[in-house]
Amino acid sequence: MKKKKDKFFNYLKSISLNLKVSAHYFADYKFKNVNDLKVFSESMKEFESNGDTMVHDLINELNTAFITPIEREDILALSISMDDILNGLYHTAALFEMYSMIEMDDYMLKFVDVIKTCAAEIDVAIDLLSTKKLLNIREHAIKLKEMESYCDNIFRESIKHLFTFEKDPIQIIKYKQIYEGLEEIADCLKAVANTLEKIIIMNA
């Protein structure tokens, strides 16, 4: 008989899966006109609201649970850092709508591709956590940190390019804000990796 997964791992899996689906939606969505931006933003808001509900339910369970499979603060940190990524994606989608930007430049596309890849890495890591294959998580945590470092380079290049070639101050403000939002999401990826590594050290 297959062993039933702990409810906290089920919560974490629901959060990671919602994040993966939302990151894929964000990365693969194609803008044709300004109306598409509203659909894009509203869809990302729905993903974000679903994530908030999942985290809220998880916290309620943590508050009443007598025993947890790993440390409470690690479960909480993992869920919140995943939620922070999703919040960042929604915030960025809202900026696209607010600024009526129907095209991503090459830097944004690179950022988004990394975030999509990392969301899939996180989902795999949560699967491994759920089945207590803790040592196998390490390679995914390392990949997340490598990707976050790569995003630092993209951010530096994007800002340098922006201030070198863009002369319109309004455009500079718009693009800079989106680059900064995407960089903040990358920082959240590192937070997930750090928590995963802490869980490995404390439980393996």
PDB file of N, CA, C and O in Angstrom, residues 54-127:
ATOM      1  N   MET A  54      -3.748  29.334  -0.754  1.00  0.00           N
ATOM      2  CA  MET A  54      -3.010  28.122  -0.370  1.00  0.00           C
ATOM      3  C   MET A  54      -2.073  28.392   0.811  1.00  0.00           C
ATOM      4  O   MET A  54      -1.995  27.592   1.750  1.00  0.00           O
ATOM      5  N   VAL A  55      -1.352  29.517   0.728  1.00  0.00           N
ATOM      6  CA  VAL A  55      -0.428  29.867   1.814  1.00  0.00           C
ATOM      7  C   VAL A  55      -1.195  30.143   3.105  1.00  0.00           C
ATOM      8  O   VAL A  55      -0.794  29.710   4.192  1.00  0.00           O
ATOM      9  N   HIS A  56      -2.321  30.837   2.986  1.00  0.00           N
ATOM     10  CA  HIS A  56      -3.165  31.133   4.153  1.00  0.00           C
ATOM     11  C   HIS A  56      -3.643  29.840   4.817  1.00  0.00           C
ATOM     12  O   HIS A  56      -3.587  29.691   6.038  1.00  0.00           O
ATOM     13  N   ASP A  57      -4.108  28.885   4.003  1.00  0.00           N
ATOM     14  CA  ASP A  57      -4.577  27.593   4.526  1.00  0.00           C
ATOM     15  C   ASP A  57      -3.440  26.823   5.197  1.00  0.00           C
ATOM     16  O   ASP A  57      -3.623  26.198   6.251  1.00  0.00           O
ATOM     17  N   LEU A  58      -2.259  26.887   4.573  1.00  0.00           N
ATOM     18  CA  LEU A  58      -1.083  26.212   5.137  1.00  0.00           C
ATOM     19  C   LEU A  58      -0.722  26.800   6.505  1.00  0.00           C
ATOM     20  O   LEU A  58      -0.457  26.052   7.459  1.00  0.00           O
ATOM     21  N   ILE A  59      -0.737  28.117   6.608  1.00  0.00           N
ATOM     22  CA  ILE A  59      -0.408  28.780   7.879  1.00  0.00           C
ATOM     23  C   ILE A  59      -1.417  28.403   8.964  1.00  0.00           C
ATOM     24  O   ILE A  59      -1.033  28.140  10.120  1.00  0.00           O
ATOM     25  N   ASN A  60      -2.683  28.332   8.604  1.00  0.00           N
ATOM     26  CA  ASN A  60      -3.714  27.902   9.569  1.00  0.00           C
ATOM     27  C   ASN A  60      -3.438  26.499  10.087  1.00  0.00           C
ATOM     28  O   ASN A  60      -3.576  26.224  11.286  1.00  0.00           O
ATOM     29  N   GLU A  61      -3.044  25.620   9.180  1.00  0.00           N
ATOM     30  CA  GLU A  61      -2.720  24.237   9.571  1.00  0.00           C
ATOM     31  C   GLU A  61      -1.485  24.202  10.480  1.00  0.00           C
ATOM     32  O   GLU A  61      -1.440  23.455  11.450  1.00  0.00           O
ATOM     33  N   LEU A  62      -0.487  25.016  10.136  1.00  0.00           N
ATOM     34  CA  LEU A  62       0.731  25.068  10.954  1.00  0.00           C
ATOM     35  C   LEU A  62       0.434  25.536  12.380  1.00  0.00           C
ATOM     36  O   LEU A  62       1.023  25.051  13.343  1.00  0.00           O
ATOM     37  N   ASN A  63      -0.500  26.478  12.488  1.00  0.00           N
ATOM     38  CA  ASN A  63      -0.845  27.039  13.799  1.00  0.00           C
ATOM     39  C   ASN A  63      -1.541  26.034  14.715  1.00  0.00           C
ATOM     40  O   ASN A  63      -1.511  26.178  15.939  1.00  0.00           O
ATOM     41  N   THR A  64      -2.167  25.024  14.108  1.00  0.00           N
ATOM     42  CA  THR A  64      -2.922  24.057  14.917  1.00  0.00           C
ATOM     43  C   THR A  64      -2.249  22.678  14.995  1.00  0.00           C
ATOM     44  O   THR A  64      -2.654  21.842  15.784  1.00  0.00           O
ATOM     45  N   ALA A  65      -1.213  22.481  14.178  1.00  0.00           N
ATOM     46  CA  ALA A  65      -0.573  21.153  14.129  1.00  0.00           C
ATOM     47  C   ALA A  65       0.297  20.911  15.357  1.00  0.00           C
ATOM     48  O   ALA A  65       1.022  21.798  15.811  1.00  0.00           O
ATOM     49  N   PHE A  66       0.204  19.698  15.872  1.00  0.00           N
ATOM     50  CA  PHE A  66       1.023  19.310  17.030  1.00  0.00           C
ATOM     51  C   PHE A  66       2.416  18.907  16.565  1.00  0.00           C
ATOM     52  O   PHE A  66       3.411  19.165  17.222  1.00  0.00           O
ATOM     53  N   ILE A  67       2.476  18.252  15.397  1.00  0.00           N
ATOM     54  CA  ILE A  67       3.762  17.772  14.871  1.00  0.00           C
ATOM     55  C   ILE A  67       3.817  18.043  13.372  1.00  0.00           C
ATOM     56  O   ILE A  67       2.800  17.981  12.686  1.00  0.00           O
ATOM     57  N   THR A  68       5.012  18.387  12.886  1.00  0.00           N
ATOM     58  CA  THR A  68       5.206  18.653  11.452  1.00  0.00           C
ATOM     59  C   THR A  68       6.370  17.814  10.935  1.00  0.00           C
ATOM     60  O   THR A  68       7.278  17.466  11.697  1.00  0.00           O
ATOM     61  N   PRO A  69       6.377  17.466   9.633  1.00  0.00           N
ATOM     62  CA  PRO A  69       7.411  16.569   9.107  1.00  0.00           C
ATOM     63  C   PRO A  69       8.810  17.184   9.087  1.00  0.00           C
ATOM     64  O   PRO A  69       9.812  16.484   9.154  1.00  0.00           O
ATOM     65  N   ILE A  70       8.879  18.497   8.923  1.00  0.00           N
ATOM     66  CA  ILE A  70      10.136  19.253   9.051  1.00  0.00           C
ATOM     67  C   ILE A  70       9.814  20.494   9.891  1.00  0.00           C
ATOM     68  O   ILE A  70       8.662  20.714  10.245  1.00  0.00           O
ATOM     69  N   GLU A  71      10.815  21.281  10.222  1.00  0.00           N
ATOM     70  CA  GLU A  71      10.595  22.445  11.089  1.00  0.00           C
ATOM     71  C   GLU A  71       9.517  23.376  10.531  1.00  0.00           C
ATOM     72  O   GLU A  71       9.483  23.643   9.327  1.00  0.00           O
ATOM     73  N   ARG A  72       8.661  23.872  11.434  1.00  0.00           N
ATOM     74  CA  ARG A  72       7.588  24.783  11.026  1.00  0.00           C
ATOM     75  C   ARG A  72       8.109  25.984  10.250  1.00  0.00           C
ATOM     76  O   ARG A  72       7.543  26.377   9.229  1.00  0.00           O
ATOM     77  N   GLU A  73       9.196  26.579  10.786  1.00  0.00           N
ATOM     78  CA  GLU A  73       9.697  27.799  10.135  1.00  0.00           C
ATOM     79  C   GLU A  73      10.217  27.527   8.730  1.00  0.00           C
ATOM     80  O   GLU A  73      10.175  28.413   7.864  1.00  0.00           O
ATOM     81  N   ASP A  74      10.694  26.290   8.472  1.00  0.00           N
ATOM     82  CA  ASP A  74      11.156  25.943   7.129  1.00  0.00           C
ATOM     83  C   ASP A  74       9.980  25.770   6.171  1.00  0.00           C
ATOM     84  O   ASP A  74      10.051  26.191   5.005  1.00  0.00           O
ATOM     85  N   ILE A  75       8.912  25.148   6.648  1.00  0.00           N
ATOM     86  CA  ILE A  75       7.695  25.014   5.839  1.00  0.00           C
ATOM     87  C   ILE A  75       7.156  26.405   5.498  1.00  0.00           C
ATOM     88  O   ILE A  75       6.803  26.700   4.344  1.00  0.00           O
ATOM     89  N   LEU A  76       7.128  27.271   6.507  1.00  0.00           N
ATOM     90  CA  LEU A  76       6.619  28.631   6.325  1.00  0.00           C
ATOM     91  C   LEU A  76       7.506  29.418   5.357  1.00  0.00           C
ATOM     92  O   LEU A  76       7.009  30.058   4.424  1.00  0.00           O
ATOM     93  N   ALA A  77       8.819  29.348   5.563  1.00  0.00           N
ATOM     94  CA  ALA A  77       9.757  30.090   4.703  1.00  0.00           C
ATOM     95  C   ALA A  77       9.662  29.634   3.249  1.00  0.00           C
ATOM     96  O   ALA A  77       9.687  30.451   2.323  1.00  0.00           O
ATOM     97  N   LEU A  78       9.531  28.328   3.053  1.00  0.00           N
ATOM     98  CA  LEU A  78       9.432  27.777   1.703  1.00  0.00           C
ATOM     99  C   LEU A  78       8.154  28.249   1.015  1.00  0.00           C
ATOM    100  O   LEU A  78       8.179  28.684  -0.150  1.00  0.00           O
ATOM    101  N   SER A  79       7.045  28.208   1.740  1.00  0.00           N
ATOM    102  CA  SER A  79       5.764  28.610   1.145  1.00  0.00           C
ATOM    103  C   SER A  79       5.755  30.111   0.839  1.00  0.00           C
ATOM    104  O   SER A  79       5.293  30.534  -0.226  1.00  0.00           O
ATOM    105  N   ILE A  80       6.307  30.911   1.734  1.00  0.00           N
ATOM    106  CA  ILE A  80       6.295  32.372   1.539  1.00  0.00           C
ATOM    107  C   ILE A  80       7.237  32.785   0.409  1.00  0.00           C
ATOM    108  O   ILE A  80       6.907  33.662  -0.396  1.00  0.00           O
ATOM    109  N   SER A  81       8.405  32.145   0.321  1.00  0.00           N
ATOM    110  CA  SER A  81       9.326  32.516  -0.766  1.00  0.00           C
ATOM    111  C   SER A  81       8.773  32.109  -2.128  1.00  0.00           C
ATOM    112  O   SER A  81       8.952  32.838  -3.117  1.00  0.00           O
ATOM    113  N   MET A  82       8.067  30.987  -2.214  1.00  0.00           N
ATOM    114  CA  MET A  82       7.397  30.619  -3.470  1.00  0.00           C
ATOM    115  C   MET A  82       6.293  31.625  -3.796  1.00  0.00           C
ATOM    116  O   MET A  82       6.126  32.045  -4.944  1.00  0.00           O
ATOM    117  N   ASP A  83       5.562  32.030  -2.756  1.00  0.00           N
ATOM    118  CA  ASP A  83       4.488  33.006  -2.946  1.00  0.00           C
ATOM    119  C   ASP A  83       5.048  34.360  -3.380  1.00  0.00           C
ATOM    120  O   ASP A  83       4.422  35.061  -4.186  1.00  0.00           O
ATOM    121  N   ASP A  84       6.225  34.713  -2.876  1.00  0.00           N
ATOM    122  CA  ASP A  84       6.861  35.975  -3.266  1.00  0.00           C
ATOM    123  C   ASP A  84       7.187  36.002  -4.762  1.00  0.00           C
ATOM    124  O   ASP A  84       7.086  37.050  -5.411  1.00  0.00           O
ATOM    125  N   ILE A  85       7.598  34.859  -5.301  1.00  0.00           N
ATOM    126  CA  ILE A  85       7.868  34.765  -6.745  1.00  0.00           C
ATOM    127  C   ILE A  85       6.586  35.047  -7.524  1.00  0.00           C
ATOM    128  O   ILE A  85       6.569  35.837  -8.475  1.00  0.00           O
ATOM    129  N   LEU A  86       5.503  34.414  -7.097  1.00  0.00           N
ATOM    130  CA  LEU A  86       4.215  34.582  -7.765  1.00  0.00           C
ATOM    131  C   LEU A  86       3.706  36.018  -7.646  1.00  0.00           C
ATOM    132  O   LEU A  86       3.193  36.592  -8.611  1.00  0.00           O
ATOM    133  N   ASN A  87       3.869  36.599  -6.473  1.00  0.00           N
ATOM    134  CA  ASN A  87       3.476  38.003  -6.289  1.00  0.00           C
ATOM    135  C   ASN A  87       4.266  38.909  -7.232  1.00  0.00           C
ATOM    136  O   ASN A  87       3.715  39.856  -7.797  1.00  0.00           O
ATOM    137  N   GLY A  88       5.549  38.607  -7.394  1.00  0.00           N
ATOM    138  CA  GLY A  88       6.393  39.387  -8.301  1.00  0.00           C
ATOM    139  C   GLY A  88       5.946  39.274  -9.747  1.00  0.00           C
ATOM    140  O   GLY A  88       5.940  40.264 -10.494  1.00  0.00           O
ATOM    141  N   LEU A  89       5.556  38.065 -10.144  1.00  0.00           N
ATOM    142  CA  LEU A  89       5.057  37.860 -11.513  1.00  0.00           C
ATOM    143  C   LEU A  89       3.773  38.654 -11.752  1.00  0.00           C
ATOM    144  O   LEU A  89       3.616  39.289 -12.798  1.00  0.00           O
ATOM    145  N   TYR A  90       2.868  38.610 -10.780  1.00  0.00           N
ATOM    146  CA  TYR A  90       1.628  39.380 -10.928  1.00  0.00           C
ATOM    147  C   TYR A  90       1.928  40.878 -10.984  1.00  0.00           C
ATOM    148  O   TYR A  90       1.383  41.609 -11.823  1.00  0.00           O
ATOM    149  N   HIS A  91       2.801  41.350 -10.089  1.00  0.00           N
ATOM    150  CA  HIS A  91       3.161  42.767 -10.056  1.00  0.00           C
ATOM    151  C   HIS A  91       3.733  43.208 -11.408  1.00  0.00           C
ATOM    152  O   HIS A  91       3.407  44.286 -11.921  1.00  0.00           O
ATOM    153  N   THR A  92       4.567  42.364 -12.015  1.00  0.00           N
ATOM    154  CA  THR A  92       5.165  42.678 -13.315  1.00  0.00           C
ATOM    155  C   THR A  92       4.102  42.689 -14.414  1.00  0.00           C
ATOM    156  O   THR A  92       4.101  43.576 -15.276  1.00  0.00           O
ATOM    157  N   ALA A  93       3.186  41.718 -14.368  1.00  0.00           N
ATOM    158  CA  ALA A  93       2.085  41.685 -15.343  1.00  0.00           C
ATOM    159  C   ALA A  93       1.240  42.952 -15.241  1.00  0.00           C
ATOM    160  O   ALA A  93       0.815  43.521 -16.257  1.00  0.00           O
ATOM    161  N   ALA A  94       1.007  43.414 -14.010  1.00  0.00           N
ATOM    162  CA  ALA A  94       0.221  44.635 -13.784  1.00  0.00           C
ATOM    163  C   ALA A  94       0.949  45.859 -14.357  1.00  0.00           C
ATOM    164  O   ALA A  94       0.305  46.773 -14.890  1.00  0.00           O
ATOM    165  N   LEU A  95       2.289  45.870 -14.258  1.00  0.00           N
ATOM    166  CA  LEU A  95       3.071  46.968 -14.839  1.00  0.00           C
ATOM    167  C   LEU A  95       2.932  46.992 -16.359  1.00  0.00           C
ATOM    168  O   LEU A  95       2.803  48.066 -16.958  1.00  0.00           O
ATOM    169  N   PHE A  96       2.978  45.822 -16.984  1.00  0.00           N
ATOM    170  CA  PHE A  96       2.797  45.744 -18.436  1.00  0.00           C
ATOM    171  C   PHE A  96       1.454  46.356 -18.842  1.00  0.00           C
ATOM    172  O   PHE A  96       1.383  47.113 -19.814  1.00  0.00           O
ATOM    173  N   GLU A  97       0.417  46.026 -18.078  1.00  0.00           N
ATOM    174  CA  GLU A  97      -0.900  46.589 -18.400  1.00  0.00           C
ATOM    175  C   GLU A  97      -0.922  48.098 -18.153  1.00  0.00           C
ATOM    176  O   GLU A  97      -1.416  48.867 -18.977  1.00  0.00           O
ATOM    177  N   MET A  98      -0.381  48.509 -17.017  1.00  0.00           N
ATOM    178  CA  MET A  98      -0.407  49.923 -16.644  1.00  0.00           C
ATOM    179  C   MET A  98       0.335  50.786 -17.677  1.00  0.00           C
ATOM    180  O   MET A  98      -0.099  51.885 -18.013  1.00  0.00           O
ATOM    181  N   TYR A  99       1.442  50.253 -18.196  1.00  0.00           N
ATOM    182  CA  TYR A  99       2.254  51.008 -19.152  1.00  0.00           C
ATOM    183  C   TYR A  99       1.887  50.715 -20.610  1.00  0.00           C
ATOM    184  O   TYR A  99       2.541  51.227 -21.527  1.00  0.00           O
ATOM    185  N   SER A 100       0.860  49.883 -20.825  1.00  0.00           N
ATOM    186  CA  SER A 100       0.429  49.502 -22.185  1.00  0.00           C
ATOM    187  C   SER A 100       1.589  48.979 -23.037  1.00  0.00           C
ATOM    188  O   SER A 100       1.725  49.316 -24.218  1.00  0.00           O
ATOM    189  N   MET A 101       2.429  48.154 -22.421  1.00  0.00           N
ATOM    190  CA  MET A 101       3.582  47.579 -23.119  1.00  0.00           C
ATOM    191  C   MET A 101       3.209  46.224 -23.697  1.00  0.00           C
ATOM    192  O   MET A 101       2.948  45.280 -22.960  1.00  0.00           O
ATOM    193  N   ILE A 102       3.167  46.149 -25.008  1.00  0.00           N
ATOM    194  CA  ILE A 102       2.739  44.885 -25.638  1.00  0.00           C
ATOM    195  C   ILE A 102       3.920  44.091 -26.208  1.00  0.00           C
ATOM    196  O   ILE A 102       3.748  43.176 -26.994  1.00  0.00           O
ATOM    197  N   GLU A 103       5.110  44.459 -25.785  1.00  0.00           N
ATOM    198  CA  GLU A 103       6.290  43.728 -26.254  1.00  0.00           C
ATOM    199  C   GLU A 103       7.336  43.629 -25.161  1.00  0.00           C
ATOM    200  O   GLU A 103       7.595  44.603 -24.454  1.00  0.00           O
ATOM    201  N   MET A 104       7.928  42.456 -25.014  1.00  0.00           N
ATOM    202  CA  MET A 104       9.064  42.277 -24.112  1.00  0.00           C
ATOM    203  C   MET A 104      10.340  42.379 -24.932  1.00  0.00           C
ATOM    204  O   MET A 104      10.419  41.815 -26.019  1.00  0.00           O
ATOM    205  N   ASP A 105      11.324  43.094 -24.385  1.00  0.00           N
ATOM    206  CA  ASP A 105      12.613  43.137 -25.084  1.00  0.00           C
ATOM    207  C   ASP A 105      13.415  41.870 -24.755  1.00  0.00           C
ATOM    208  O   ASP A 105      12.965  41.000 -23.989  1.00  0.00           O
ATOM    209  N   ASP A 106      14.606  41.779 -25.333  1.00  0.00           N
ATOM    210  CA  ASP A 106      15.420  40.557 -25.169  1.00  0.00           C
ATOM    211  C   ASP A 106      15.792  40.298 -23.709  1.00  0.00           C
ATOM    212  O   ASP A 106      15.858  39.145 -23.279  1.00  0.00           O
ATOM    213  N   TYR A 107      16.028  41.356 -22.944  1.00  0.00           N
ATOM    214  CA  TYR A 107      16.405  41.195 -21.533  1.00  0.00           C
ATOM    215  C   TYR A 107      15.234  40.626 -20.727  1.00  0.00           C
ATOM    216  O   TYR A 107      15.408  39.721 -19.913  1.00  0.00           O
ATOM    217  N   MET A 108      14.059  41.167 -20.971  1.00  0.00           N
ATOM    218  CA  MET A 108      12.860  40.669 -20.272  1.00  0.00           C
ATOM    219  C   MET A 108      12.611  39.205 -20.629  1.00  0.00           C
ATOM    220  O   MET A 108      12.291  38.398 -19.759  1.00  0.00           O
ATOM    221  N   LEU A 109      12.768  38.874 -21.906  1.00  0.00           N
ATOM    222  CA  LEU A 109      12.560  37.489 -22.348  1.00  0.00           C
ATOM    223  C   LEU A 109      13.541  36.534 -21.671  1.00  0.00           C
ATOM    224  O   LEU A 109      13.176  35.422 -21.283  1.00  0.00           O
ATOM    225  N   LYS A 110      14.794  36.994 -21.510  1.00  0.00           N
ATOM    226  CA  LYS A 110      15.798  36.161 -20.816  1.00  0.00           C
ATOM    227  C   LYS A 110      15.405  35.952 -19.357  1.00  0.00           C
ATOM    228  O   LYS A 110      15.464  34.833 -18.842  1.00  0.00           O
ATOM    229  N   PHE A 111      15.022  37.037 -18.693  1.00  0.00           N
ATOM    230  CA  PHE A 111      14.568  36.956 -17.302  1.00  0.00           C
ATOM    231  C   PHE A 111      13.421  35.946 -17.170  1.00  0.00           C
ATOM    232  O   PHE A 111      13.445  35.059 -16.310  1.00  0.00           O
ATOM    233  N   VAL A 112      12.422  36.123 -18.014  1.00  0.00           N
ATOM    234  CA  VAL A 112      11.190  35.323 -17.923  1.00  0.00           C
ATOM    235  C   VAL A 112      11.485  33.848 -18.196  1.00  0.00           C
ATOM    236  O   VAL A 112      10.919  32.960 -17.550  1.00  0.00           O
ATOM    237  N   ASP A 113      12.388  33.591 -19.135  1.00  0.00           N
ATOM    238  CA  ASP A 113      12.758  32.210 -19.443  1.00  0.00           C
ATOM    239  C   ASP A 113      13.430  31.546 -18.238  1.00  0.00           C
ATOM    240  O   ASP A 113      13.166  30.383 -17.924  1.00  0.00           O
ATOM    241  N   VAL A 114      14.291  32.300 -17.552  1.00  0.00           N
ATOM    242  CA  VAL A 114      14.946  31.789 -16.343  1.00  0.00           C
ATOM    243  C   VAL A 114      13.920  31.497 -15.255  1.00  0.00           C
ATOM    244  O   VAL A 114      13.959  30.440 -14.605  1.00  0.00           O
ATOM    245  N   ILE A 115      12.987  32.426 -15.051  1.00  0.00           N
ATOM    246  CA  ILE A 115      11.968  32.244 -14.007  1.00  0.00           C
ATOM    247  C   ILE A 115      11.106  31.017 -14.300  1.00  0.00           C
ATOM    248  O   ILE A 115      10.798  30.231 -13.397  1.00  0.00           O
ATOM    249  N   LYS A 116      10.754  30.835 -15.558  1.00  0.00           N
ATOM    250  CA  LYS A 116       9.972  29.659 -15.972  1.00  0.00           C
ATOM    251  C   LYS A 116      10.746  28.367 -15.681  1.00  0.00           C
ATOM    252  O   LYS A 116      10.203  27.415 -15.112  1.00  0.00           O
ATOM    253  N   THR A 117      12.031  28.344 -16.043  1.00  0.00           N
ATOM    254  CA  THR A 117      12.879  27.175 -15.787  1.00  0.00           C
ATOM    255  C   THR A 117      12.978  26.898 -14.291  1.00  0.00           C
ATOM    256  O   THR A 117      12.889  25.744 -13.847  1.00  0.00           O
ATOM    257  N   CYS A 118      13.160  27.970 -13.512  1.00  0.00           N
ATOM    258  CA  CYS A 118      13.340  27.821 -12.065  1.00  0.00           C
ATOM    259  C   CYS A 118      12.057  27.355 -11.379  1.00  0.00           C
ATOM    260  O   CYS A 118      12.116  26.596 -10.405  1.00  0.00           O
ATOM    261  N   ALA A 119      10.917  27.799 -11.868  1.00  0.00           N
ATOM    262  CA  ALA A 119       9.640  27.349 -11.294  1.00  0.00           C
ATOM    263  C   ALA A 119       9.497  25.836 -11.465  1.00  0.00           C
ATOM    264  O   ALA A 119       9.006  25.140 -10.560  1.00  0.00           O
ATOM    265  N   ALA A 120       9.951  25.326 -12.602  1.00  0.00           N
ATOM    266  CA  ALA A 120       9.924  23.874 -12.833  1.00  0.00           C
ATOM    267  C   ALA A 120      10.919  23.159 -11.908  1.00  0.00           C
ATOM    268  O   ALA A 120      10.621  22.083 -11.373  1.00  0.00           O
ATOM    269  N   GLU A 121      12.097  23.759 -11.700  1.00  0.00           N
ATOM    270  CA  GLU A 121      13.098  23.199 -10.779  1.00  0.00           C
ATOM    271  C   GLU A 121      12.543  23.120  -9.351  1.00  0.00           C
ATOM    272  O   GLU A 121      12.738  22.134  -8.649  1.00  0.00           O
ATOM    273  N   ILE A 122      11.857  24.186  -8.936  1.00  0.00           N
ATOM    274  CA  ILE A 122      11.272  24.228  -7.589  1.00  0.00           C
ATOM    275  C   ILE A 122      10.228  23.129  -7.437  1.00  0.00           C
ATOM    276  O   ILE A 122      10.181  22.439  -6.410  1.00  0.00           O
ATOM    277  N   ASP A 123       9.406  22.955  -8.455  1.00  0.00           N
ATOM    278  CA  ASP A 123       8.349  21.933  -8.402  1.00  0.00           C
ATOM    279  C   ASP A 123       8.943  20.535  -8.243  1.00  0.00           C
ATOM    280  O   ASP A 123       8.447  19.722  -7.467  1.00  0.00           O
ATOM    281  N   VAL A 124      10.031  20.267  -8.954  1.00  0.00           N
ATOM    282  CA  VAL A 124      10.721  18.968  -8.832  1.00  0.00           C
ATOM    283  C   VAL A 124      11.301  18.821  -7.416  1.00  0.00           C
ATOM    284  O   VAL A 124      11.198  17.760  -6.791  1.00  0.00           O
ATOM    285  N   ALA A 125      11.899  19.904  -6.914  1.00  0.00           N
ATOM    286  CA  ALA A 125      12.487  19.874  -5.563  1.00  0.00           C
ATOM    287  C   ALA A 125      11.434  19.583  -4.502  1.00  0.00           C
ATOM    288  O   ALA A 125      11.679  18.828  -3.551  1.00  0.00           O
ATOM    289  N   ILE A 126      10.245  20.137  -4.666  1.00  0.00           N
ATOM    290  CA  ILE A 126       9.151  19.895  -3.710  1.00  0.00           C
ATOM    291  C   ILE A 126       8.693  18.440  -3.786  1.00  0.00           C
ATOM    292  O   ILE A 126       8.383  17.812  -2.766  1.00  0.00           O
ATOM    293  N   ASP A 127       8.671  17.882  -4.992  1.00  0.00           N
ATOM    294  CA  ASP A 127       8.355  16.445  -5.147  1.00  0.00           C
ATOM    295  C   ASP A 127       9.364  15.602  -4.361  1.00  0.00           C
ATOM    296  O   ASP A 127       8.989  14.650  -3.669  1.00  0.00           O
TER     297      ASP A 127
END
